[in-house]
Tab-separated table of C-alpha atoms in Angstrom:
chain	number	residue	atom	x	y	z
I	1	UNK	CA	1.036	18.468	-5.574
I	2	UNK	CA	0.713	16.637	-2.239
I	3	UNK	CA	3.076	13.721	-1.609
I	4	UNK	CA	3.156	11.673	1.627
I	5	UNK	CA	6.803	11.236	2.606
I	6	UNK	CA	6.807	9.524	6.030
I	7	UNK	CA	4.744	8.727	9.113
I	8	UNK	CA	5.482	9.235	12.802
I	9	UNK	CA	4.854	5.641	13.746
I	10	UNK	CA	7.977	3.742	14.893
I	11	UNK	CA	7.938	-0.049	14.615
I	12	UNK	CA	9.436	-2.561	17.060
I	13	UNK	CA	10.899	-5.031	14.596
I	14	UNK	CA	12.840	-4.653	11.395
I	15	UNK	CA	10.415	-4.963	8.450
I	16	UNK	CA	12.306	-7.596	6.472
I	17	UNK	CA	9.314	-8.528	4.322
I	18	UNK	CA	8.579	-4.894	3.450
I	19	UNK	CA	12.214	-4.418	2.469
I	20	UNK	CA	12.176	-7.654	0.446
I	21	UNK	CA	9.007	-6.629	-1.405
I	22	UNK	CA	10.486	-3.250	-2.288
I	23	UNK	CA	13.753	-4.840	-3.431
I	24	UNK	CA	11.924	-7.488	-5.478
I	25	UNK	CA	9.791	-4.913	-7.277
I	26	UNK	CA	12.815	-2.762	-8.050
I	27	UNK	CA	14.970	-5.654	-9.282
I	28	UNK	CA	12.188	-7.076	-11.444
I	29	UNK	CA	11.573	-3.661	-12.974
I	30	UNK	CA	15.274	-3.152	-13.683
I	31	UNK	CA	15.377	-6.545	-15.426
I	32	UNK	CA	13.044	-5.347	-18.193
I	33	UNK	CA	13.256	-1.554	-17.930
I	34	UNK	CA	15.450	-1.254	-21.002
I	35	UNK	CA	12.935	-3.223	-23.047
I	36	UNK	CA	9.821	-1.169	-22.313
I	37	UNK	CA	10.063	0.388	-25.779
I	38	UNK	CA	10.892	-2.913	-27.480
I	39	UNK	CA	7.741	-4.711	-28.578
I	40	UNK	CA	9.606	-8.013	-28.798
I	41	UNK	CA	10.306	-7.836	-25.058
I	42	UNK	CA	7.342	-5.868	-23.793
I	43	UNK	CA	4.507	-7.854	-25.384
I	44	UNK	CA	5.644	-11.377	-24.397
I	45	UNK	CA	6.389	-10.161	-20.868
I	46	UNK	CA	2.918	-8.729	-20.360
I	47	UNK	CA	1.187	-11.602	-22.153
I	48	UNK	CA	2.815	-14.043	-19.755
I	49	UNK	CA	2.881	-12.248	-16.398
I	50	UNK	CA	0.393	-9.344	-16.483
I	51	UNK	CA	-3.202	-9.815	-15.336
I	52	UNK	CA	-5.600	-9.969	-18.264
I	53	UNK	CA	-9.220	-10.023	-17.041
I	54	UNK	CA	-10.490	-12.021	-19.999
I	55	UNK	CA	-8.162	-14.904	-19.177
I	56	UNK	CA	-8.785	-14.950	-15.432
I	57	UNK	CA	-12.543	-14.698	-15.893
I	58	UNK	CA	-12.330	-17.905	-17.936
I	59	UNK	CA	-10.300	-19.669	-15.277
I	60	UNK	CA	-7.017	-19.350	-17.151
I	61	UNK	CA	-3.644	-17.976	-16.019
I	62	UNK	CA	-4.796	-17.643	-12.405
I	63	UNK	CA	-1.161	-17.234	-11.350
I	64	UNK	CA	-1.196	-13.731	-12.877
I	65	UNK	CA	-3.277	-12.590	-9.883
I	66	UNK	CA	0.041	-12.790	-8.036
I	67	UNK	CA	2.598	-12.028	-10.739
I	68	UNK	CA	0.960	-8.788	-11.910
I	69	UNK	CA	1.713	-7.292	-8.497
I	70	UNK	CA	5.456	-7.287	-9.270
I	71	UNK	CA	5.322	-5.562	-12.685
I	72	UNK	CA	5.211	-1.817	-13.296
I	73	UNK	CA	4.646	0.227	-16.415
I	74	UNK	CA	7.240	2.917	-15.735
I	75	UNK	CA	9.642	4.445	-13.251
I	76	UNK	CA	7.124	6.838	-11.645
I	77	UNK	CA	4.590	4.032	-11.330
I	78	UNK	CA	7.175	1.993	-9.440
I	79	UNK	CA	8.480	4.905	-7.350
I	80	UNK	CA	5.044	5.971	-6.156
I	81	UNK	CA	4.064	2.472	-5.134
I	82	UNK	CA	7.307	1.764	-3.317
I	83	UNK	CA	7.125	5.073	-1.447
I	84	UNK	CA	3.694	4.203	-0.059
I	85	UNK	CA	4.816	0.679	0.820
I	86	UNK	CA	7.863	2.106	2.627
I	87	UNK	CA	5.719	4.507	4.654
I	88	UNK	CA	2.893	2.191	5.696
I	89	UNK	CA	4.161	-1.369	5.299
I	90	UNK	CA	6.436	-1.659	8.321
I	91	UNK	CA	3.701	-0.982	10.873
I	92	UNK	CA	1.404	-3.670	9.509
I	93	UNK	CA	4.328	-6.089	9.415
I	94	UNK	CA	4.926	-5.172	13.059
I	95	UNK	CA	1.340	-6.155	13.917
I	96	UNK	CA	0.945	-9.208	11.686
I	97	UNK	CA	4.458	-10.622	11.834
I	98	UNK	CA	6.628	-11.277	8.793
I	99	UNK	CA	4.709	-14.216	7.292
I	100	UNK	CA	1.324	-12.821	8.252
I	101	UNK	CA	2.111	-9.526	6.548
I	102	UNK	CA	3.292	-11.253	3.375
I	103	UNK	CA	0.049	-13.260	3.216
I	104	UNK	CA	-1.984	-10.106	3.881
I	105	UNK	CA	-0.124	-8.153	1.188
I	106	UNK	CA	-0.535	-10.795	-1.501
I	107	UNK	CA	-4.162	-11.472	-0.540
I	108	UNK	CA	-5.167	-7.834	-0.869
I	109	UNK	CA	-3.379	-7.713	-4.218
I	110	UNK	CA	-5.377	-10.732	-5.370
I	111	UNK	CA	-8.608	-9.144	-4.111
I	112	UNK	CA	-7.790	-5.945	-5.997
I	113	UNK	CA	-7.192	-7.887	-9.192
I	114	UNK	CA	-10.419	-9.842	-8.799
I	115	UNK	CA	-12.345	-6.610	-8.310
I	116	UNK	CA	-11.061	-5.339	-11.656
I	117	UNK	CA	-11.755	-8.677	-13.336
I	118	UNK	CA	-15.316	-8.742	-12.007
I	119	UNK	CA	-15.968	-5.219	-13.259
I	120	UNK	CA	-14.607	-5.843	-16.765
I	121	UNK	CA	-14.334	-9.609	-17.348
I	122	UNK	CA	-13.940	-9.379	-21.139
I	123	UNK	CA	-11.085	-6.895	-21.136
I	124	UNK	CA	-7.862	-7.792	-22.946
I	125	UNK	CA	-6.026	-4.819	-21.433
I	126	UNK	CA	-3.190	-6.089	-19.192
I	127	UNK	CA	-3.079	-4.878	-15.593
I	128	UNK	CA	0.231	-4.414	-13.781
I	129	UNK	CA	1.400	-2.848	-10.547
I	130	UNK	CA	1.532	-3.267	-6.797
I	131	UNK	CA	-1.037	-0.499	-6.304
I	132	UNK	CA	-3.861	-2.852	-5.309
I	133	UNK	CA	-1.786	-4.637	-2.674
I	134	UNK	CA	-0.424	-1.355	-1.314
I	135	UNK	CA	-3.948	0.081	-1.220
I	136	UNK	CA	-4.755	-2.913	0.992
I	137	UNK	CA	-1.853	-2.018	3.275
I	138	UNK	CA	-3.209	1.526	3.495
I	139	UNK	CA	-6.689	0.249	4.341
I	140	UNK	CA	-5.320	-1.923	7.125
I	141	UNK	CA	-3.184	0.949	8.414
I	142	UNK	CA	-6.191	3.247	8.524
I	143	UNK	CA	-8.128	0.798	10.668
I	144	UNK	CA	-5.322	0.315	13.197
I	145	UNK	CA	-3.637	3.726	13.292
I	146	UNK	CA	-6.154	6.397	12.239
I	147	UNK	CA	-4.539	9.114	14.375
I	148	UNK	CA	-0.906	8.457	13.527
I	149	UNK	CA	0.692	11.509	11.957
I	150	UNK	CA	1.733	11.462	8.314
I	151	UNK	CA	4.050	14.101	6.848
I	152	UNK	CA	2.889	15.372	3.468
I	153	UNK	CA	5.053	17.405	1.099
I	154	UNK	CA	3.256	20.282	-0.609
I	155	UNK	CA	5.069	21.061	-3.861
I	156	UNK	CA	4.067	24.032	-6.021
I	157	UNK	CA	6.616	24.713	-8.771
I	158	UNK	CA	9.612	25.879	-6.688
I	159	UNK	CA	7.746	26.268	-3.391
I	160	UNK	CA	7.598	23.355	-1.000
I	161	UNK	CA	6.591	22.819	2.597
I	162	UNK	CA	5.966	19.783	4.804
I	163	UNK	CA	2.708	19.480	6.751
I	164	UNK	CA	1.618	16.804	9.231
I	165	UNK	CA	-1.886	15.350	9.043
I	166	UNK	CA	-3.645	12.489	10.768
I	167	UNK	CA	-3.611	9.206	8.867
I	168	UNK	CA	-7.411	9.088	8.690
I	169	UNK	CA	-7.392	12.355	6.722
I	170	UNK	CA	-4.516	11.477	4.375
I	171	UNK	CA	-5.771	7.975	3.621
I	172	UNK	CA	-9.418	9.021	3.579
I	173	UNK	CA	-8.717	11.689	0.972
I	174	UNK	CA	-6.649	9.214	-1.052
I	175	UNK	CA	-9.486	6.685	-1.028
I	176	UNK	CA	-12.002	9.378	-1.967
I	177	UNK	CA	-9.907	10.323	-4.993
I	178	UNK	CA	-9.725	6.673	-6.105
I	179	UNK	CA	-13.471	6.249	-5.675
I	180	UNK	CA	-14.246	9.442	-7.562
I	181	UNK	CA	-11.837	8.492	-10.348
I	182	UNK	CA	-13.495	5.070	-10.674
I	183	UNK	CA	-16.689	6.737	-11.866
I	184	UNK	CA	-15.481	10.015	-13.347
I	185	UNK	CA	-11.817	9.439	-14.187
I	186	UNK	CA	-12.482	8.607	-17.821
I	187	UNK	CA	-10.219	6.384	-19.905
I	188	UNK	CA	-6.996	7.172	-18.062
I	189	UNK	CA	-5.497	3.697	-18.302
I	190	UNK	CA	-5.427	3.406	-14.499
I	191	UNK	CA	-7.214	0.484	-12.823
I	192	UNK	CA	-8.955	2.706	-10.267
I	193	UNK	CA	-11.334	-0.034	-9.211
I	194	UNK	CA	-8.395	-2.266	-8.271
I	195	UNK	CA	-7.228	0.488	-5.907
I	196	UNK	CA	-10.685	0.707	-4.351
I	197	UNK	CA	-10.967	-3.074	-4.097
I	198	UNK	CA	-7.536	-3.437	-2.532
I	199	UNK	CA	-8.236	-0.726	0.053
I	200	UNK	CA	-11.564	-2.250	1.075
I	201	UNK	CA	-10.002	-5.716	1.226
I	202	UNK	CA	-7.293	-4.343	3.517
I	203	UNK	CA	-9.894	-2.971	5.920
I	204	UNK	CA	-11.895	-6.221	5.857
I	205	UNK	CA	-8.873	-8.514	6.255
I	206	UNK	CA	-7.580	-6.390	9.140
I	207	UNK	CA	-10.892	-6.430	11.021
I	208	UNK	CA	-10.163	-9.677	12.947
I	209	UNK	CA	-6.891	-8.239	14.280
I	210	UNK	CA	-8.559	-4.953	15.189
I	211	UNK	CA	-11.426	-6.744	16.956
I	212	UNK	CA	-8.972	-9.043	18.759
I	213	UNK	CA	-7.387	-5.915	20.232
I	214	UNK	CA	-10.733	-4.640	21.470
I	215	UNK	CA	-12.120	-2.789	18.448
I	216	UNK	CA	-13.085	0.730	19.439
I	217	UNK	CA	-11.610	0.101	22.896
I	218	UNK	CA	-8.240	-0.312	21.165
I	219	UNK	CA	-8.660	3.190	19.707
I	220	UNK	CA	-9.660	4.600	23.095
I	221	UNK	CA	-6.706	2.952	24.775
I	222	UNK	CA	-4.063	3.784	22.187
I	223	UNK	CA	-5.602	6.987	20.748
I	224	UNK	CA	-5.035	5.560	17.273
I	225	UNK	CA	-1.286	5.288	17.774
I	226	UNK	CA	0.891	2.147	17.871
I	227	UNK	CA	0.333	0.082	20.985
I	228	UNK	CA	3.585	-1.388	22.258
I	229	UNK	CA	4.173	-3.429	25.419
I	230	UNK	CA	6.002	-0.465	26.907
I	231	UNK	CA	2.963	1.766	26.417
I	232	UNK	CA	-0.124	-0.500	26.634
I	233	UNK	CA	-2.527	2.262	27.626
I	234	UNK	CA	-1.649	5.168	25.406
I	235	UNK	CA	0.424	6.593	22.567
I	236	UNK	CA	4.185	6.298	22.459
I	237	UNK	CA	6.306	8.854	24.195
I	238	UNK	CA	9.922	9.616	23.353
I	239	UNK	CA	11.142	7.767	26.455
I	240	UNK	CA	9.070	4.653	25.743
I	241	UNK	CA	10.056	3.978	22.142
I	242	UNK	CA	11.662	0.507	21.971
I	243	UNK	CA	15.380	0.170	21.362
I	244	UNK	CA	14.852	-1.257	17.879
I	245	UNK	CA	13.194	1.435	15.880
I	246	UNK	CA	13.343	3.106	12.518
I	247	UNK	CA	12.864	6.703	11.564
I	248	UNK	CA	11.408	7.546	8.226
């Protein structure tokens, strides 16, 4: 099992929106966690707040394109999503600003939901989870920081070891798995296409910011690492990391 655990990509500002999104998802999940096995709680909750393609395709319950992003079907579903948001969210918030990042996050989540609705507009199966929005964050991260290092935990029964890979490899493999699963994953109950749609939306929505920084010239100048005022022409060095920083 390979699990990304952190990136080597310090941010300049405290990611208040990323923290707030993680806290909101956790608190909302705790509020109904005890009722996941109670049909009297579970069914009304999902009927009201989960994304049901058949309703949205008919122009009904459009608000669920936002609300479904804050529901999760279980603890591991929540934990996996919040881990990825913790790793990659702060750097996009650093680039986009607090409000800009929140808009970007929600917009990619909406795009992910619409992708699933378009693919299966008559489905009554409720869709929940922040996976689509977080896939968008990963897509945006890939475009801006393809050469940032990401630590990945290799876990085999009792053996474990941490390896560092470039972001383009980690995120590229992740996207490949989602794409493959979309066509060959079978009836797993996972909205794979929402993951694919969110990731692609993240890349597309981030394009204007990437182009504004020079496009490929930004990569050449920063070598795919964060570009801070203290290091405008290359990757960060230990002596040039800003005072406000966070280690993951």
